[in-house]
């Protein structure tokens, strides 16, 4: 089996930001806009009230679009018109890298996720559902809105916000409670703690990579100045140590991966493992292509991309999550190599072939396991 696929244009991740009124969604959104790692962000506000985004008021008029002055755009839309706005924001003229949908505080976030997964727009890819929870008001919110457990079940990442308002022991208890509520309802969300919505943007999107012509001569942005000021205040260059809230594991293999073993690993990936990104070499399973992996929460997608001439053939993956066992994950991935476990006997060739078709199924039907 040696299929050949045309290269696909870079797709824009669409992140859904949800949470009940007062949980801190807009604060988190403002934080992302101020710490966007050079990305141009499109913001879709699925609400009808007046929303203040980074000191700019976006009136709740459906169809209005406002430039935020830093390459980012914001618009207020009705959910029924979401596809139309995604079409506009993913057009070449917008030049966006990431789109964030801020759901109404009373919205059913799973409906927005379903719309994204069912979208025919080839320029977008699901970037995850982030549920923001007020740590200090979690019990009261849960009693008032029992549907919160349903929201936690479909979340890929839960941000336990306003943890400065609870003690260390209460924070740990809340983390366990939120994770357990998600698990009981069939979810497996990673849980990270935050104050003032300050999470590391790399949990949601990668730093922008610009052509040299765009980077060589550009003026300092407010983002550059803010980062410089924070590094000066912190003294060690760590911006509020945001990375301390999660773990990152890097894996490299210079021998091909066994598709059957890798799919087994991915299907049973542990709770708290939020993102997986990188490229996989399946060797003789498909010599023409490497496979880009995009996983967020339970959503998993493979995309074949032709090997470049002279490109070293290797698997390179980065795994991001909260409370994950880095050493154990590295060992499990090492066991997924063709040489990492018992060699398949000839009777398993058919299973190997089916495994490769299983990988390709994720390319053609990425919403199946979301």
Coordinates of C-alpha atoms in Angstrom, one line a residue:
X1 CA 0.0 0.0 0.0
X2 CA 1.6 3.2 -1.1
X3 CA -1.0 6.0 -1.6
X4 CA 0.0 9.4 -2.8
X5 CA -1.8 12.5 -1.5
X6 CA -1.5 16.1 -2.7
X7 CA -0.2 18.5 0.0
X8 CA -2.9 20.4 1.9
X9 CA -2.8 24.1 2.8
X10 CA -2.1 24.8 6.5
X11 CA -5.4 24.7 8.4
X12 CA -6.4 27.2 11.1
X13 CA -7.2 25.8 14.5
X14 CA -10.5 26.9 15.9
X15 CA -10.7 26.9 19.7
X16 CA -14.0 27.1 21.6
X17 CA -13.8 29.0 24.9
X18 CA -16.7 28.3 27.2
X19 CA -17.8 28.7 30.8
X20 CA -20.6 30.2 32.8
X21 CA -21.1 33.9 33.4
X22 CA -18.3 35.3 35.6
X23 CA -15.9 32.4 35.2
X24 CA -13.3 34.5 33.5
X25 CA -13.7 33.7 29.8
X26 CA -13.1 37.2 28.6
X27 CA -10.2 37.7 31.0
X28 CA -8.6 34.6 29.6
X29 CA -9.3 35.8 26.0
X30 CA -7.7 39.2 26.7
X31 CA -4.7 37.4 28.1
X32 CA -4.4 35.3 24.9
X33 CA -4.6 38.5 22.8
X34 CA -1.8 40.1 24.8
X35 CA 0.4 37.0 24.7
X36 CA -0.4 35.7 21.3
X37 CA 3.2 34.7 20.4
X38 CA 3.1 36.6 17.1
X39 CA -0.2 35.0 16.0
X40 CA -3.0 36.8 14.3
X41 CA -6.1 35.8 16.2
X42 CA -9.7 35.9 14.9
X43 CA -12.2 36.2 17.8
X44 CA -15.8 35.2 17.3
X45 CA -18.1 36.4 20.1
X46 CA -21.2 34.2 20.3
X47 CA -23.2 36.6 22.5
X48 CA -25.5 39.6 22.3
X49 CA -24.3 41.7 25.2
X50 CA -21.6 44.4 25.2
X51 CA -18.3 42.6 25.4
X52 CA -15.1 44.4 26.4
X53 CA -12.1 42.9 24.7
X54 CA -8.8 44.5 25.6
X55 CA -10.3 47.9 26.2
X56 CA -12.2 47.9 22.9
X57 CA -16.0 47.6 23.1
X58 CA -17.5 45.2 20.6
X59 CA -21.2 45.9 20.5
X60 CA -23.5 42.9 20.3
X61 CA -24.7 43.6 16.7
X62 CA -24.7 40.5 14.7
X63 CA -22.4 40.8 11.7
X64 CA -20.1 43.5 13.1
X65 CA -16.4 43.1 12.7
X66 CA -13.8 45.2 14.5
X67 CA -10.0 45.3 14.0
X68 CA -8.1 45.0 17.3
X69 CA -5.2 46.9 15.9
X70 CA -2.6 44.1 16.3
X71 CA -3.5 42.0 13.3
X72 CA -6.4 40.4 15.2
X73 CA -10.0 40.7 14.3
X74 CA -13.2 40.4 16.4
X75 CA -16.8 39.9 15.4
X76 CA -20.1 39.2 17.1
X77 CA -22.2 36.5 15.5
X78 CA -25.3 34.4 16.0
X79 CA -24.3 30.7 16.1
X80 CA -26.5 30.0 13.1
X81 CA -24.2 32.3 11.0
X82 CA -21.0 30.7 12.3
X83 CA -20.1 29.0 9.0
X84 CA -20.4 32.3 7.1
X85 CA -18.0 34.0 9.4
X86 CA -15.6 31.2 9.5
X87 CA -15.5 31.4 5.7
X88 CA -14.6 35.1 5.9
X89 CA -12.0 34.7 8.7
X90 CA -10.3 31.8 6.9
X91 CA -10.0 33.7 3.7
X92 CA -6.4 34.8 2.5
X93 CA -7.2 38.4 3.1
X94 CA -7.6 37.9 6.9
X95 CA -4.2 36.2 7.2
X96 CA -5.2 34.7 10.6
X97 CA -3.4 31.9 12.4
X98 CA -5.9 31.0 15.1
X99 CA -9.6 31.5 15.6
X100 CA -11.1 31.6 19.1
X101 CA -14.9 31.4 19.6
X102 CA -16.0 32.8 22.9
X103 CA -19.3 31.1 23.7
X104 CA -22.2 32.8 25.5
X105 CA -22.2 32.1 29.2
X106 CA -25.5 30.2 28.7
X107 CA -24.5 28.4 25.5
X108 CA -24.3 24.6 25.0
X109 CA -20.7 24.3 24.0
X110 CA -21.1 20.9 22.5
X111 CA -23.4 22.3 19.8
X112 CA -20.6 24.7 18.7
X113 CA -18.2 21.7 18.6
X114 CA -20.6 19.7 16.5
X115 CA -20.9 22.6 14.1
X116 CA -17.1 22.8 13.7
X117 CA -16.7 19.1 13.2
X118 CA -19.5 19.0 10.7
X119 CA -18.2 22.1 8.8
X120 CA -17.3 21.6 5.1
X121 CA -14.7 24.4 5.4
X122 CA -11.4 22.8 4.4
X123 CA -9.4 25.6 6.0
X124 CA -10.2 24.9 9.6
X125 CA -9.3 22.2 12.1
X126 CA -10.9 21.7 15.5
X127 CA -8.6 23.2 18.2
X128 CA -10.3 22.0 21.3
X129 CA -13.0 23.0 23.8
X130 CA -11.7 25.0 26.8
X131 CA -14.1 25.2 29.7
X132 CA -13.3 27.9 32.2
X133 CA -14.5 27.2 35.8
X134 CA -14.5 29.7 38.7
X135 CA -12.7 27.9 41.6
X136 CA -14.2 30.0 44.3
X137 CA -17.8 29.5 43.0
X138 CA -17.6 26.0 41.6
X139 CA -19.9 24.4 44.2
X140 CA -22.5 27.2 43.9
X141 CA -22.3 27.2 40.1
X142 CA -22.7 23.4 39.9
X143 CA -25.7 23.5 42.1
X144 CA -27.3 26.3 40.1
X145 CA -26.3 24.8 36.7
X146 CA -26.2 21.0 36.9
X147 CA -25.5 21.0 33.2
X148 CA -21.9 22.0 34.1
X149 CA -21.0 18.3 34.5
X150 CA -22.2 17.8 30.9
X151 CA -20.0 20.6 29.8
X152 CA -17.0 19.1 31.6
X153 CA -17.6 15.8 29.9
X154 CA -17.1 17.3 26.4
X155 CA -14.3 19.7 27.4
X156 CA -10.8 18.9 26.2
X157 CA -9.2 21.3 28.7
X158 CA -10.6 22.7 31.9
X159 CA -9.1 25.9 33.3
X160 CA -9.7 26.1 37.0
X161 CA -9.6 29.9 37.3
X162 CA -9.4 32.3 40.2
X163 CA -7.4 29.8 42.3
X164 CA -5.9 32.8 44.2
X165 CA -9.3 32.9 46.0
X166 CA -9.0 29.4 47.5
X167 CA -6.4 27.8 49.6
X168 CA -3.8 25.2 48.4
X169 CA -5.7 22.2 49.9
X170 CA -9.0 23.4 48.5
X171 CA -7.4 23.9 45.1
X172 CA -6.1 20.3 45.0
X173 CA -9.6 19.1 46.1
X174 CA -11.2 21.1 43.3
X175 CA -8.8 19.7 40.7
X176 CA -9.7 16.2 41.8
X177 CA -13.5 17.0 41.9
X178 CA -13.4 18.6 38.4
X179 CA -11.4 15.7 36.9
X180 CA -13.7 13.1 38.6
X181 CA -16.8 14.9 37.3
X182 CA -15.4 14.9 33.8
X183 CA -14.5 11.2 34.0
X184 CA -17.9 10.1 35.5
X185 CA -19.6 11.8 32.5
X186 CA -17.4 10.0 30.0
X187 CA -14.8 12.8 29.5
X188 CA -11.1 12.9 30.1
X189 CA -10.2 16.6 30.3
X190 CA -6.9 17.9 31.4
X191 CA -7.2 20.3 34.3
X192 CA -4.9 23.3 34.7
X193 CA -5.1 26.0 37.4
X194 CA -4.9 29.7 36.7
X195 CA -5.4 33.2 38.2
X196 CA -6.8 36.0 36.0
X197 CA -7.0 33.5 33.1
X198 CA -3.3 33.4 32.7
X199 CA -2.5 30.2 31.0
X200 CA 0.4 29.5 28.6
X201 CA -0.9 30.2 25.1
X202 CA 1.1 27.2 23.9
X203 CA -1.5 25.0 25.5
X204 CA -3.8 26.2 22.7
X205 CA -1.7 27.2 19.8
X206 CA 1.9 27.2 18.6
X207 CA 4.1 30.4 18.2
X208 CA 3.7 31.9 14.7
X209 CA 6.3 31.0 12.2
X210 CA 6.7 33.9 9.7
X211 CA 8.7 34.2 6.5
X212 CA 12.0 36.0 7.1
X213 CA 10.8 38.9 5.0
X214 CA 8.0 39.5 7.6
X215 CA 10.3 39.2 10.6
X216 CA 13.5 41.1 9.7
X217 CA 12.1 44.6 9.8
X218 CA 9.1 45.2 12.0
X219 CA 8.3 47.6 14.8
X220 CA 8.1 46.5 18.4
X221 CA 4.6 45.6 19.3
X222 CA 2.8 46.2 22.6
X223 CA 3.2 42.5 23.1
X224 CA 7.0 42.7 22.8
X225 CA 7.1 45.6 25.3
X226 CA 4.8 43.7 27.8
X227 CA 7.0 40.6 27.6
X228 CA 10.1 42.6 28.1
X229 CA 8.6 44.3 31.1
X230 CA 7.5 41.0 32.7
X231 CA 10.9 39.4 32.1
X232 CA 12.6 42.4 33.8
X233 CA 10.2 42.1 36.7
X234 CA 10.6 38.3 37.0
X235 CA 14.3 38.5 36.6
X236 CA 14.7 35.1 35.1
X237 CA 12.8 35.5 31.8
X238 CA 9.9 33.2 32.9
X239 CA 6.6 35.0 32.2
X240 CA 4.7 34.3 35.5
X241 CA 6.0 30.7 35.1
X242 CA 2.9 29.8 33.1
X243 CA 4.5 26.6 31.9
X244 CA 4.6 25.2 35.4
X245 CA 0.9 24.4 35.1
X246 CA 1.5 21.6 32.6
X247 CA 4.0 19.0 31.4
X248 CA 5.5 18.5 28.0
X249 CA 7.1 15.4 26.6
X250 CA 9.2 15.2 23.4
X251 CA 9.7 12.0 21.5
X252 CA 11.9 11.2 18.6
X253 CA 12.5 7.9 16.8
X254 CA 14.7 7.2 13.8
X255 CA 13.0 3.9 13.0
X256 CA 9.5 3.7 11.7
X257 CA 6.5 3.4 14.0
X258 CA 4.2 0.3 13.9
X259 CA 0.7 1.6 13.0
X260 CA -1.1 -1.1 15.0
X261 CA 0.9 -0.3 18.2
X262 CA 0.7 3.5 17.8
X263 CA -3.1 3.4 17.2
X264 CA -3.4 1.3 20.4
X265 CA -1.4 3.9 22.3
X266 CA -3.5 6.8 20.9
X267 CA -6.8 5.0 21.6
X268 CA -5.8 4.5 25.2
X269 CA -4.0 7.7 25.9
X270 CA -4.2 8.8 29.6
X271 CA -6.5 11.4 31.1
X272 CA -4.7 14.7 31.3
X273 CA -2.9 14.3 27.9
X274 CA -4.4 17.3 26.1
X275 CA -2.4 17.9 22.9
X276 CA -0.3 15.8 20.6
X277 CA 1.5 17.3 17.6
X278 CA 4.2 16.3 15.2
X279 CA 5.0 13.8 12.4
X280 CA 5.0 10.1 12.2
X281 CA 7.1 7.8 9.9
X282 CA 5.3 4.5 9.2
X283 CA 8.1 3.2 7.1
X284 CA 7.0 0.5 4.6
X285 CA 3.3 1.2 5.6
X286 CA 3.6 4.3 3.4
X287 CA 7.0 5.2 2.0
X288 CA 5.8 8.2 0.1
X289 CA 4.3 10.2 3.0
X290 CA 5.0 11.2 6.6
X291 CA 1.9 11.7 8.7
X292 CA 1.1 14.9 10.6
X293 CA -0.6 14.2 13.9
X294 CA -3.1 16.6 15.4
X295 CA -4.7 15.5 18.6
X296 CA -6.6 17.6 21.1
X297 CA -8.5 16.0 23.9
X298 CA -10.2 12.9 22.3
X299 CA -10.1 14.4 18.8
X300 CA -7.5 12.7 16.6
X301 CA -6.5 13.4 13.1
X302 CA -3.8 12.2 10.7
X303 CA -2.8 14.0 7.6
X304 CA -0.4 12.5 5.0
X305 CA 2.3 14.9 3.7
X306 CA 4.9 13.9 1.0
X307 CA 8.5 13.5 2.3
X308 CA 10.7 16.3 1.0
X309 CA 13.8 15.3 -1.0
X310 CA 16.6 14.6 1.4
X311 CA 14.5 15.0 4.5
X312 CA 15.6 12.7 7.3
X313 CA 12.9 10.1 7.9
X314 CA 12.0 10.2 11.6
X315 CA 9.1 10.4 14.0
X316 CA 9.0 13.6 16.0
X317 CA 6.1 14.1 18.5
X318 CA 5.4 16.6 21.4
X319 CA 2.8 15.6 24.0
X320 CA 1.3 18.3 26.3
X321 CA -0.9 17.7 29.3
X322 CA -1.4 18.1 33.0
X323 CA -0.3 15.5 35.5
X324 CA 1.0 13.1 32.9
X325 CA 3.8 10.6 33.6
X326 CA 6.5 11.8 31.2
X327 CA 8.8 8.8 31.6
X328 CA 6.0 6.2 31.2
X329 CA 4.7 7.9 28.1
X330 CA 8.1 8.0 26.5
X331 CA 8.5 4.3 27.2
X332 CA 5.0 3.5 25.7
X333 CA 5.9 5.4 22.6
X334 CA 9.2 3.7 22.3
X335 CA 7.4 0.4 22.4
X336 CA 5.3 1.5 19.4
X337 CA 8.4 1.4 17.2
X338 CA 8.8 -1.4 14.7
X339 CA 11.8 -2.5 16.7
X340 CA 10.3 -1.5 20.0
X341 CA 8.3 -4.6 20.8
X342 CA 7.9 -8.2 19.7
X343 CA 8.3 -8.5 15.9
X344 CA 5.0 -9.1 14.2
X345 CA 4.9 -12.6 12.6
X346 CA 3.6 -13.1 9.0
X347 CA 0.1 -14.0 10.3
X348 CA -0.1 -10.4 11.6
X349 CA 0.5 -8.8 8.2
X350 CA -3.3 -8.4 7.6
X351 CA -3.7 -6.7 10.9
X352 CA -0.7 -4.3 10.0
X353 CA -2.5 -3.5 6.7
X354 CA -5.8 -2.8 8.5
X355 CA -3.9 -0.6 10.9
X356 CA -2.7 1.6 8.1
X357 CA -6.2 1.9 6.7
X358 CA -7.3 2.8 10.2
X359 CA -4.8 5.7 10.1
X360 CA -6.2 6.8 6.7
X361 CA -9.7 6.6 8.0
X362 CA -8.8 9.4 10.4
X363 CA -7.7 11.5 7.5
X364 CA -11.0 11.1 5.6
X365 CA -13.4 11.1 8.6
X366 CA -11.7 13.2 11.3
X367 CA -14.9 13.8 13.3
X368 CA -15.6 10.2 14.0
X369 CA -13.7 10.0 17.3
X370 CA -14.2 13.6 18.4

